[in-house]
Coordinates of C-alpha atoms and ligand atoms in Angstrom, one line a residue:
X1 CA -8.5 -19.4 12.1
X2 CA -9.2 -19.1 15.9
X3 CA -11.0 -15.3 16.1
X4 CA -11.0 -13.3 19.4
X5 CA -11.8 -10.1 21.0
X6 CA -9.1 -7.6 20.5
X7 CA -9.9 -3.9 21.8
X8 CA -6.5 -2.0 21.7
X9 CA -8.1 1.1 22.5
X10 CA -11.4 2.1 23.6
X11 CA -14.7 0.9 21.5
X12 CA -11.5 0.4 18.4
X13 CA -10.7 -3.4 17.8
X14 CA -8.9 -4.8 15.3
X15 CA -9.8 -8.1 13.5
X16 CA -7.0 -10.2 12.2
X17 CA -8.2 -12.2 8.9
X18 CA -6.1 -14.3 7.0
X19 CA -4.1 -14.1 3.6
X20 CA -3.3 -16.8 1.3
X21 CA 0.4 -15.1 0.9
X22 CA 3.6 -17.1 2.3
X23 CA 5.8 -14.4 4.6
X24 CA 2.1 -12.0 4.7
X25 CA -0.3 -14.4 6.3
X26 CA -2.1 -11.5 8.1
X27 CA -4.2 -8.6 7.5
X28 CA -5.8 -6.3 10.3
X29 CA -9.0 -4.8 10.0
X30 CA -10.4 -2.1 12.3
X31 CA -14.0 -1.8 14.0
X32 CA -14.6 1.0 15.3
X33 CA -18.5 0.8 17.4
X34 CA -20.3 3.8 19.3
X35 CA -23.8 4.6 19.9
X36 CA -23.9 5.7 16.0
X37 CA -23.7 1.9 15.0
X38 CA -20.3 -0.2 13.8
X39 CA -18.4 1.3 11.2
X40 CA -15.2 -1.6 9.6
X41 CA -11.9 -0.1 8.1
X42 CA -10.7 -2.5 5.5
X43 CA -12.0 -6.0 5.0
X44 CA -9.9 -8.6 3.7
X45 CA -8.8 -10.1 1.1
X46 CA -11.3 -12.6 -1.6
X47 CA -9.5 -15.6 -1.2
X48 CA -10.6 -18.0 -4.7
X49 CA -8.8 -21.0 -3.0
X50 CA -11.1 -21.3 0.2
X51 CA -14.6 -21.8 1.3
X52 CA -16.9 -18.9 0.8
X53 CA -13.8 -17.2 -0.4
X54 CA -13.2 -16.1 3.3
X55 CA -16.2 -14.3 4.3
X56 CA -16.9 -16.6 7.2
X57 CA -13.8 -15.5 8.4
X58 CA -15.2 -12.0 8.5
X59 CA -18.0 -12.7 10.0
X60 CA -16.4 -15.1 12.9
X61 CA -13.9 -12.1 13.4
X62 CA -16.8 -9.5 14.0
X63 CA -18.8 -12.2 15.8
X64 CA -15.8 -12.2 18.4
X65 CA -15.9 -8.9 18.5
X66 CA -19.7 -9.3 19.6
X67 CA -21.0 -7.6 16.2
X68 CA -23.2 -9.1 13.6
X69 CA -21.9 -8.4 10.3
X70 CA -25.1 -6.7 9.4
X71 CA -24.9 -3.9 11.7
X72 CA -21.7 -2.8 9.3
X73 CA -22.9 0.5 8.1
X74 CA -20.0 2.1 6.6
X75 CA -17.0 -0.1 5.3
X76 CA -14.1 2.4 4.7
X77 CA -11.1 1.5 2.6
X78 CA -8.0 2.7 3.5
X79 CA -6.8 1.5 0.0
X80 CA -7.6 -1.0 -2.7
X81 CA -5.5 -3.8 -2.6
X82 CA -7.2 -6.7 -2.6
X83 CA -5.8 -8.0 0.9
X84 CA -7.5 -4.9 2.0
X85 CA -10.1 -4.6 -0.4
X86 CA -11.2 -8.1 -1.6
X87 CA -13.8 -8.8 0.6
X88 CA -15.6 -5.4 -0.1
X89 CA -18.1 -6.4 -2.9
X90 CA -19.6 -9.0 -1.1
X91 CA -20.0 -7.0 2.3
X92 CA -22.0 -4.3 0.4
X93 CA -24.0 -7.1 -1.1
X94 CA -24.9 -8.5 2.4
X95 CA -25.1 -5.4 4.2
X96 CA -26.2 -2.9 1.8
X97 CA -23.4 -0.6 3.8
X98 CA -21.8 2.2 2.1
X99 CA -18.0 2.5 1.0
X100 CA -16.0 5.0 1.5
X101 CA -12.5 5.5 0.0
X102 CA -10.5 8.2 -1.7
X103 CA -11.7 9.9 -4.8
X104 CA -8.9 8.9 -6.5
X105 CA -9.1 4.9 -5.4
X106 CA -11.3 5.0 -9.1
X107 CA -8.4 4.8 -10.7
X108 CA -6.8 1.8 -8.8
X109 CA -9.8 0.2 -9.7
X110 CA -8.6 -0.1 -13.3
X111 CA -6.5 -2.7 -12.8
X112 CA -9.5 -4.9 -11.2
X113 CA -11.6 -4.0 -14.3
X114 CA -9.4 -4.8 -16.7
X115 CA -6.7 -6.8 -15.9
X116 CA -5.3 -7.8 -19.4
X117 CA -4.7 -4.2 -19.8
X118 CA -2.9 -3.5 -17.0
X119 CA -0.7 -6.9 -17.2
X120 CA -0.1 -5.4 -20.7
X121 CA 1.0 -2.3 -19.5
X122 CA 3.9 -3.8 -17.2
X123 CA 4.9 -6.2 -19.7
X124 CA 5.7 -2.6 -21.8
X125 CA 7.2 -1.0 -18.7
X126 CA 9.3 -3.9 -17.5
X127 CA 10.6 -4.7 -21.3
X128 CA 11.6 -0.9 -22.0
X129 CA 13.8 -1.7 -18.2
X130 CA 15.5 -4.3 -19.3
X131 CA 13.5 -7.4 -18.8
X132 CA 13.7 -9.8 -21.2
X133 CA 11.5 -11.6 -23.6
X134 CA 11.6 -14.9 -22.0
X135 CA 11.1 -13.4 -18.5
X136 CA 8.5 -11.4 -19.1
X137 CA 5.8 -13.6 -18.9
X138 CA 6.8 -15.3 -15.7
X139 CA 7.2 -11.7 -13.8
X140 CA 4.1 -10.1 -15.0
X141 CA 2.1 -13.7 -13.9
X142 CA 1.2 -12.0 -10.8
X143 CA -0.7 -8.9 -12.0
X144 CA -3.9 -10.0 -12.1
X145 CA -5.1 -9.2 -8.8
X146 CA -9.2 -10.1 -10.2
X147 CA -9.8 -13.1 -8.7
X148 CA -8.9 -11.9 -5.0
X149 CA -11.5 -9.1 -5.3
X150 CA -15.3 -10.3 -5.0
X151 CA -16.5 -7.3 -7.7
X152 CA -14.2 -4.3 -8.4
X153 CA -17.2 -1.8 -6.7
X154 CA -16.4 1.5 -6.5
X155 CA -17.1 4.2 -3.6
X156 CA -20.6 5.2 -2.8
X157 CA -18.7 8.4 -1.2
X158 CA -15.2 9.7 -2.0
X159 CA -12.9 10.6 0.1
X160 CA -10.1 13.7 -0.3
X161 CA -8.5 13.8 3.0
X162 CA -9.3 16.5 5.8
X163 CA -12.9 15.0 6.3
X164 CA -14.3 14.0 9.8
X165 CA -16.1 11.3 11.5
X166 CA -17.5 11.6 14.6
X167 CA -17.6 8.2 16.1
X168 CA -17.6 6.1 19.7
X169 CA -16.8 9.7 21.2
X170 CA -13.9 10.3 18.9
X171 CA -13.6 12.5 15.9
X172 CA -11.7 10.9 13.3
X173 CA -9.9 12.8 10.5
X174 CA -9.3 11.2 6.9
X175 CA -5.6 11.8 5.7
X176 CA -4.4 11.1 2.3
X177 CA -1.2 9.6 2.5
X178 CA -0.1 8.9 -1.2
X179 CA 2.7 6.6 -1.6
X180 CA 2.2 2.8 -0.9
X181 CA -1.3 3.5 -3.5
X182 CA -2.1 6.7 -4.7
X183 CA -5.3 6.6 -3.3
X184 CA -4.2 5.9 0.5
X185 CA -6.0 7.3 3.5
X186 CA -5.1 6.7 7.2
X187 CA -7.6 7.4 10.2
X188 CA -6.4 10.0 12.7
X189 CA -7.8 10.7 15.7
X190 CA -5.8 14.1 17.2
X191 CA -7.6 13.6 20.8
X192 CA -5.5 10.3 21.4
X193 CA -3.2 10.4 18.6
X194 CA -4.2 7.1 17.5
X195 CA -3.4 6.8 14.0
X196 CA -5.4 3.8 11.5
X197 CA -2.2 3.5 9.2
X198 CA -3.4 0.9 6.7
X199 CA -0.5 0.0 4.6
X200 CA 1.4 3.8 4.8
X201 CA 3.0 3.0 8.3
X202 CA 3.8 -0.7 9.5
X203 CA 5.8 -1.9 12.3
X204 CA 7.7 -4.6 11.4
X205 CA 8.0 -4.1 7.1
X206 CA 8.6 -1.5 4.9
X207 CA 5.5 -0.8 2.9
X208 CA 6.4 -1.7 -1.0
X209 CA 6.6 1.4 -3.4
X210 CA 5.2 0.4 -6.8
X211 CA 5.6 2.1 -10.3
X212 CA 3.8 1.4 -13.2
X213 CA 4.9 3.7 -15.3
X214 CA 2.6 6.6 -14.5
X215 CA 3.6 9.8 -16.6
X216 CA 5.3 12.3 -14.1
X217 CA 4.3 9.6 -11.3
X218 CA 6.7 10.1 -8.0
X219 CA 5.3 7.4 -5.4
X220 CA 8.5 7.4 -3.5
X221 CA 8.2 11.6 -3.3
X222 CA 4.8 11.3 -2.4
X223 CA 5.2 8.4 0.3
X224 CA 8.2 10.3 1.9
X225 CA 6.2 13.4 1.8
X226 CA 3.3 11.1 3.7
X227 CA 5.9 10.4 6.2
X228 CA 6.6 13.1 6.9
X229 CA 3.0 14.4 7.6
X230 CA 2.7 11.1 9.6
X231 CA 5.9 12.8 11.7
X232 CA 4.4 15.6 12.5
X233 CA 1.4 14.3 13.6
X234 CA 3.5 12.3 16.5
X235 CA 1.0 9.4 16.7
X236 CA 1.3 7.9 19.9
X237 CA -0.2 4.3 19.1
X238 CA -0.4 3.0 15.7
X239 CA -2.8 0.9 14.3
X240 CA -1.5 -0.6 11.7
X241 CA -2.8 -2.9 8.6
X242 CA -0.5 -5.7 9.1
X243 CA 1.0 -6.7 12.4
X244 CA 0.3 -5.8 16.0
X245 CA -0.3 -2.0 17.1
X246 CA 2.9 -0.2 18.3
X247 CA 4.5 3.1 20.0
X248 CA 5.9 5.9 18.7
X249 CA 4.6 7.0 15.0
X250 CA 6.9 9.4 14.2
X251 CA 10.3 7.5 15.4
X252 CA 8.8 4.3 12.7
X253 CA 8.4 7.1 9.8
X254 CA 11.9 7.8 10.6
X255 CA 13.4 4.9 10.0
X256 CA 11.9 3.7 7.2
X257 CA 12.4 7.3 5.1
X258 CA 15.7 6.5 6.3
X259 CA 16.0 3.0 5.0
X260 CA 14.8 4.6 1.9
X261 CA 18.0 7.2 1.7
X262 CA 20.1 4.1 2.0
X263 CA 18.4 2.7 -0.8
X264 CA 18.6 5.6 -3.1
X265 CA 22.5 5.8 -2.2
X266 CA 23.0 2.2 -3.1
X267 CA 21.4 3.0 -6.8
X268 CA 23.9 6.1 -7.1
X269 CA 26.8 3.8 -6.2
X270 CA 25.4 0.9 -8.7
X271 CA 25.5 3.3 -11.8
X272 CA 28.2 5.8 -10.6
X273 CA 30.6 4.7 -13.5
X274 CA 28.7 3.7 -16.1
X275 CA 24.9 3.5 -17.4
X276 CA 22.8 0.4 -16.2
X277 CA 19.2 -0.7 -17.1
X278 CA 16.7 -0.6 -13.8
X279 CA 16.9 -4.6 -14.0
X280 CA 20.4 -4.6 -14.3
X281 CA 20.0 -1.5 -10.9
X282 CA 17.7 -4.4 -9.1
X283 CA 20.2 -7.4 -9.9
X284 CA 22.6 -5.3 -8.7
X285 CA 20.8 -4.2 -5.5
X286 CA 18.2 -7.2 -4.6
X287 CA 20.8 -9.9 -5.6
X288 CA 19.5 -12.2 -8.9
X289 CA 18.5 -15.5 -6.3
X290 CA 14.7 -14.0 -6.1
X291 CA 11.4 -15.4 -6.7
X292 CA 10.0 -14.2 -9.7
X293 CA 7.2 -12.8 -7.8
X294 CA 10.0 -10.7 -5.7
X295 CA 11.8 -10.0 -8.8
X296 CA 8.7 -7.6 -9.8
X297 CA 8.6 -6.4 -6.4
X298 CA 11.9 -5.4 -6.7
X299 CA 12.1 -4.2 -10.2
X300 CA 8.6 -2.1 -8.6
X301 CA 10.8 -0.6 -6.1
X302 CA 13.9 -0.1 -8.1
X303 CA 11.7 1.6 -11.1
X304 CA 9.9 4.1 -7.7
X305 CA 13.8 5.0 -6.5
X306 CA 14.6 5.7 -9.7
X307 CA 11.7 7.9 -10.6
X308 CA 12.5 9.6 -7.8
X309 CA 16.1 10.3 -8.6
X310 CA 15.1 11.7 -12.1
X311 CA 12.5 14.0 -10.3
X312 CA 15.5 15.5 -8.3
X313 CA 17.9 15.7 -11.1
X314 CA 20.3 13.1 -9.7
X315 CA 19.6 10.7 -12.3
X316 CA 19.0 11.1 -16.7
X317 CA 17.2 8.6 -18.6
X318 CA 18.3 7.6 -21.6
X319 CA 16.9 5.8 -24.6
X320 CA 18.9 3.5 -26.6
X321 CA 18.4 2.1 -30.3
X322 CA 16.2 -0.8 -28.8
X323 CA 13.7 1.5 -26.8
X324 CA 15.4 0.3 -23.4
X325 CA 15.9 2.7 -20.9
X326 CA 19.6 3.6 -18.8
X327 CA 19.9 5.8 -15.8
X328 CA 22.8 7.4 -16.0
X329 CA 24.1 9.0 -12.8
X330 CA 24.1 13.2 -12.6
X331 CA 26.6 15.4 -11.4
X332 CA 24.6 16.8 -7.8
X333 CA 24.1 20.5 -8.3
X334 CA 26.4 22.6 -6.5
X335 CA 29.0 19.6 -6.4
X336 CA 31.8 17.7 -9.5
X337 CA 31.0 21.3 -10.9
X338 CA 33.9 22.5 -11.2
Ligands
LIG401 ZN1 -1.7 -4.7 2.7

C-alpha cells in the first residue's frame, strides 16, 4: 500500500499498515523519534498470505516516515494481538531492539504457544453455552491466531503501568488499561494529554470484549473500569490503534460504556421470564444471520456481559443435567423484594 508521512503531533507519527481482515483493513502504529533515537508502538500484523509476510510494509511505512527500520530501539506493545503484535518477532530479529509490554502479556502468549490447547479450551467453554456439536468446529476455526505471529517472543522488559519514558521532550506514562486484553497498556502523555490508546479507546468501533472462560475473570468490569480512568484523564487527542486520531477522550469512553449499559439491559430483557443459554442470549441479541467468525465474536461478548452480570448479582448460573449452563435473571437488590 501507498506509505506517507503522517506526524499528528510533534516528533509522534502514526504508520498505517495493512490487515488481511474484511471490515478491519487497517492497523496504526505509532513512532515516536527524539534525540534519544526512534522508539515504534505496535507493529503489525504477520500476514502468512503475502510477500515477506508484510514486513516490507513496515519498513516502507518507517521509510516514509524518514526512519530506517534499524534505528527501532524499543518496540513497545500495547497488547498482543497479532494485528498488533505479529510483526514483533521478526523486528527483534532484524533490529535486535527490545520489547516492552505488560507483565502480564505472558500469559496472552499462551494462546500463540500452544494453540491446540487454547482452541480446545473454547470448544469446552462454547459447548458448556450452548453450542452445539456440529457447530463447534466451525466457530472455534478461528482460534488459532499462530500463523499471523512471526514467533510468540516474549518481553525483554515488563511493563505494570505507572512507568515513564522520557522521549522527543515528552514524558510518557504506561497505563494498564485491562479490558479489550488483560494485558493492555495505553501511552499517556499528561503535558499534552495525548493519549496512545491501542485497542482500549477507538473512534469509530467499539473495542470487542472476549471471555474465555477465565476463573473469576470480569473483562467487561475491568474495561469499564479502564474507561473510566481513560475519563478522568480527559485526553484531548487520541491516538488510536485503528482509525484516524480524534477529539475529546473522555466524551468517546462515554459513549461506548454507555453502549455497553444498553447491552447489559438487552440481556436482562432476553432472560427476564425464563432461563436461556448464552448462545440462545446471542441469537437473541446479535440476530442468528452471522458469520460464523462473528458468531464467536458475539458469543465472546455475550459470555463478557454476562460475567459481568453474575459479578454484580444480577444474573445466577445454573447447571443442568447435560453440563450446559443458564443465566437466570436475579431480583436487583433493594428492588421485587417485597
Ligand atoms: Zn487491534
Amino acid at each position: 500500500m501507498e506509505h506517507r508521512r503522517r506526524e499528528p503531533a510533534k516528533g509522534v507519527f502514526r504508520l498505517v499498515l495493512p490487515l488481511p481482515f474484511p471490515g478491519l483493513d487497517r492497523v496504526n502504529a505509532y513512532l515516536l523519534t527524539g534525540d534519544e533515537g526512534v522508539v515504534l508502538v505496535d507493529c503489525g500484523i504477520w500476514d502468512p498470505a503475502v510477500p515477506d509476510h508484510g514486513y516490507s510494509e513496515l519498513v516502507a511505512a518507517l521509510a516514509a516516515c524518514g526512519v530506517e527500520v534499524s534505528a527501532v530501539e524499543t518496540l513497545i506493545v500495547t497488547h498482543p494481538h497479532a494485528d498488533h503484535y505479529g510483526m514483533a518477532g521478526r523486528l527483534l530479529e532484524e533490529t535486535g531492539c527490545e520489547l516492552w509490554m505488560h507483565e502480564s502479556a505472558r500469559e496472552d502468549l499462551l494462546v500463540y504457544e500452544d494453540p491446540a490447547a487454547a482452541t480446545e479450551e473454547v470448544r469446552g467453554l462454547l459447548a458448556h453455552h450452548g453450542v452445539n456439536a456440529a457447530e463447534l468446529g466451525e466457530l472455534t476455526g478461528f482460534e488459532d491466531w499462530r500463523s499471523y505471529v512471526s514467533s510468540p517472543v516474549g518481553a525483554t522488559r515488563d511493563l505494570r503501568g505507572g512507568e515513564t519514558l522520557t522521549w522527543g521532550g515528552r514524558e510518557w506514562t504506561f497505563v494498564h488499561t485491562p479490558g479489550h486484553a488483560r494485558s493492555h497498556i495505553c501511552l499517556w502523555d499528561p503535558d499534552q494529554h495525548i493519549l496512545i490508546s491501542g485497542d482500549t479507546l477507538l473512534g469509530a468501533i467499539t473495542p470487542h470484549i472476549d471471555f474465555r472462560g477465565e476463573e473469576d475473570g470480569n473483562p467487561l468490569g475491568d474495561f469499564l473500569r479502564s474507561l473510566e480512568a481513560i475519563e478522568e484523564l480527559e485526553p484531548r487527542l487520541v491516538f488510536p490503534g485503528h482509525g484516524r486520531p480524534f477529539e475529546d477522550g473522555a466524551e468517546r469512553a462515554r459513549v461506548i460504556a454507555r453502549h455497553h449499559d444498553r447491552r447489559l439491559g438487552a440481556i436482562l430483557q432476553v432472560i427476564r421470564r425464563e432461563p436461556h443459554t448464552a448462545a440462545e442470549i446471542t441469537d437473541a441479541i446479535f440476530g442468528e444471520a452471522l458469520l460464523n467468525f462473528q458468531r464467536r465474536m458475539a458469543l465472546g461478548e455475550a459470555l463478557a456481559h454476562l460475567a459481568y452480570l453474575g459479578a454484580n448479582g444480577e444474573v445466577e448460573r445454573i447447571e443442568q443435567g447435560d453440563g450446559t449452563y443458564l443465566f437466570k435473571k436475579l431480583p436487583r437488590r433493594g428492588a421485587d423484594g417485597g
